[in-house]
Amino acid sequence: MTLLAVEHIEVRYGGLIGVADVSLEVPSGAVVALLGSNGAGKTTTLNAIAGLVPTTRGSITLGTERIDRKPAYAIVRKGLALSPEGWRLFLQQTVERNLRLGATPVADRSRQAALLERVYAVFPKLAERRHQYAGTLSGGERQMLAIGRALMSSPKLLMLDEPSLGLAPAVIDFLYETLVRLRREGLTILLAEQAIEMALEVADYAHVLQVGRSVLSGPARQIARDPEVQRIYLGVGEIRAAEPT
Amino acid sequence: MSSTFIQVIASGLLLGAVYALFSSGLTLIWGMMNVINFAHGDFVMLGMYVAFVVWTVMGGGPAAAVPIAALVLASLGIVCYFVLIRHITRGPMLAQILGTFGLALLLRYSAFWYFGTSFRTLPETLVGGTLPIGPIRIESSRLLAGVVALVVTVCLHLLLTRTTLGSRMLAVAEDADAAELMGIRPDRMQAIAWGLAAAATGIAGALIANFFYVAPSVGETLAIVAFVTVSLGGFGSVPGALAAGLLIGIVEQVSAYAIGAIYKDIVVYALFVLALWLRPVGLMGRA
Ligand SMILES: Nc1ncnc2c1ncn2[C@@H]1O[C@H](COP(=O)(O)OP(=O)(O)OP(=O)(O)O)[C@@H](O)[C@H]1O
Ligand SMILES: [Mg+2]
């Protein structure tokens, strides 16, 4: 069953095109990777799905319901949480308050304690740091807090924007093991990454973006073996290098 | 220490607590949405007129005037947010300045039109005489104002730092988009901030009215005090506004006593300039 369907969306930043034509599908229970190099449009796509930036064309459907045009605060209440690029933590509040803020869409307050315990079980580091201000955390801990905060809304679909960015290999391994565990517990995950090998290892399906367009999609195994993927990544690099600066 | 000096310090602290209260409204709005509300002093003025009306219409004192002023001003603050502020924050900085400045003029001239230009005062008997406290005597209207203002300012701070609502408001203040990703509606939190800020201001006005003249233009004087307090305390910081308010109250009263009432404003400004020169982010501001 398809949980999320994005069809031919376009996003503009003023006169500039953020993404021109992106489509993707996320089946229920799967891990889907959204791949592409610098500036390909991964963040723009995730932000459009989350409702942070408006689409100017195409449609976004969650389950059977159109969610494009809905504001971000309404979308997260429908079970779609984003751990955004740059984490966007509330640095002037404690770890625990950040997590509790993540539980805002959960109407039943008594569930908060259980959700909090679950996140602390997934990320014991956060439990140790629960009363510290988020601004005092290391990069890896910040990424854990961003993911934990998104989990606090107990989403059906968790979207992660480059969780490996700027982190030490050991931390990245831990985060990816965690994603595999969460997926086994039934969570659906949409994962934007530049680090393709890592993402393709855990993903069931992958979609590849190139300068704002969907160019390739299929089962992750197939994409991993596709020589086209390497060419796309390198190709973009060549175009970049050839541009006058 | 002479009892006169204690008297001066005490009245400075009491006045300073009131400064802290109405400045915390200004600092809250700045912290939430980076808007400087030029109509802030005129909110205080309206709070004062609420006290005046409560007295003329029903003969009520501060026990009635303070909660009524809080409600009236909170409603006005929320209406202002939805009708005006929400729209001008999407515009350039100049739109914000002109927008809230226009609001200030609208409120001030509405007061002129409705209440006339004459200065009004509430009867001294409304709060009743002076109280002996140890070696000094304090006007009970000022004592009441100082104590209530301190309590309300501390409550505002606790609301922001200890409650779920406060946590959501601070989240919107820090990163409105990230807050929206949490399912929080930024516009609602901002409307609540306007309501709270205006209520704090209204309470301050209703308290000041017991020992200060009421006139449509009084907001101008008070707005300047609020701007000095907020810049001294650090933009966006309620504890900063409290510390700065108390400091300004003391400096003002001491200089009025030591070198004369007409020079007190100069000393306050000198302190302000000096403090900003030494520490541009204010006492408790974040760089
Ligand atoms: N706020 C913005 N204003 C204007 N243009 C933007 C904005 N955000 C992104 N863009 C542009 O939109 C395009 C897609 O960017 P996006 O950030 O979505 O790519 P990305 O795949 O997430 O890249 P990265 O891997 O660097 O995070 C780029 O050309 C970028 O310059
Ligand atoms: Mg990105």
XYZ file of C-alpha atoms in Angstrom, chain A residues 29-168:
140
model
C 6.556 0.047 6.047
C 9.413 0.705 3.630
C 12.605 2.727 3.850
C 12.864 4.961 0.799
C 16.015 6.877 -0.072
C 15.906 10.236 -1.845
C 19.303 10.681 -3.448
C 21.007 13.491 -5.260
C 24.066 15.673 -5.083
C 24.393 19.188 -3.745
C 21.457 21.385 -4.726
C 19.569 18.554 -6.451
C 16.394 19.434 -4.553
C 16.209 16.881 -1.717
C 15.600 19.430 1.035
C 13.142 21.350 -1.098
C 11.182 18.143 -1.753
C 11.050 17.129 1.924
C 10.123 20.668 2.989
C 7.349 20.747 0.399
C 5.965 17.445 1.689
C 6.114 18.748 5.279
C 4.303 21.933 4.226
C 7.134 24.365 4.916
C 7.311 25.565 1.324
C 4.322 25.750 -1.049
C 4.209 23.747 -4.264
C 3.268 25.510 -7.476
C 2.396 22.360 -9.422
C 1.655 18.686 -8.860
C 0.143 16.875 -5.914
C 1.145 15.294 -2.623
C -1.081 12.576 -1.194
C -0.834 10.938 2.212
C -2.904 7.771 2.293
C -5.961 8.951 0.376
C -5.782 12.608 1.347
C -4.237 15.518 -0.557
C -1.891 17.362 1.805
C -0.288 19.953 -0.469
C -1.847 23.347 0.386
C -2.122 22.295 4.023
C 0.024 24.212 6.525
C 2.947 22.418 8.202
C 1.285 22.333 11.634
C -1.664 20.407 10.156
C 0.504 17.957 8.226
C 2.480 16.772 11.255
C -0.833 16.078 12.994
C -1.650 13.653 10.180
C 1.338 11.519 11.102
C 4.142 12.882 8.947
C 7.193 14.160 10.846
C 10.332 15.797 9.451
C 13.761 15.931 11.025
C 14.868 18.973 9.034
C 18.140 19.962 7.430
C 20.359 21.678 9.989
C 18.327 20.031 12.805
C 16.536 23.272 13.702
C 16.565 22.446 17.420
C 15.330 24.843 20.079
C 18.798 25.543 21.420
C 17.578 27.709 24.279
C 15.461 24.929 25.750
C 16.462 21.680 27.394
C 16.668 18.315 25.638
C 13.523 17.116 27.397
C 11.579 20.258 26.475
C 12.615 19.840 22.854
C 11.264 16.301 22.973
C 8.042 17.373 24.653
C 7.564 20.048 21.990
C 7.791 17.241 19.458
C 4.793 15.611 21.137
C 2.566 18.659 20.554
C 0.396 16.822 17.963
C -0.313 14.011 20.443
C -3.591 15.161 21.937
C -3.520 12.609 24.762
C -1.077 14.039 27.306
C -0.782 10.772 29.241
C 0.947 9.194 26.222
C 3.777 11.726 26.420
C 5.588 9.936 29.242
C 5.547 6.648 27.338
C 6.763 8.304 24.136
C 9.519 10.027 26.066
C 10.661 6.724 27.569
C 10.656 5.118 24.145
C 12.848 7.871 22.674
C 15.200 7.616 25.654
C 15.383 3.858 25.107
C 16.305 4.428 21.463
C 18.819 7.180 22.311
C 20.176 6.617 25.867
C 22.551 9.580 25.325
C 19.533 11.875 25.300
C 18.340 10.523 28.636
C 21.724 11.383 30.146
C 21.469 14.887 28.762
C 17.742 15.418 29.396
C 18.183 18.547 31.554
C 20.926 20.094 29.446
C 20.192 22.875 26.989
C 20.100 21.637 23.407
C 22.708 24.277 22.575
C 25.295 22.356 24.623
C 24.985 19.096 22.642
C 27.547 17.685 20.201
C 26.687 17.246 16.527
C 25.795 13.580 16.902
C 23.625 14.274 19.927
C 21.881 17.068 18.054
C 21.037 14.697 15.234
C 19.691 12.190 17.778
C 17.594 14.914 19.376
C 16.235 16.015 16.002
C 15.212 12.444 15.189
C 13.914 11.833 18.720
C 11.872 15.027 18.588
C 10.304 13.926 15.298
C 9.538 10.494 16.813
C 7.709 12.145 19.731
C 4.730 12.877 17.472
C 4.533 9.080 16.924
C 4.463 9.493 13.143
C 3.464 6.979 10.510
C 6.128 8.419 8.217
C 9.449 9.796 9.413
C 11.355 12.012 6.999
C 15.064 12.586 7.600
C 17.106 15.223 5.807
C 20.735 14.080 5.537
C 21.111 12.473 8.967
C 24.763 11.606 8.265
C 25.849 15.135 7.367
C 28.964 16.240 9.208
C 28.983 13.352 11.695
C 31.743 10.920 12.694
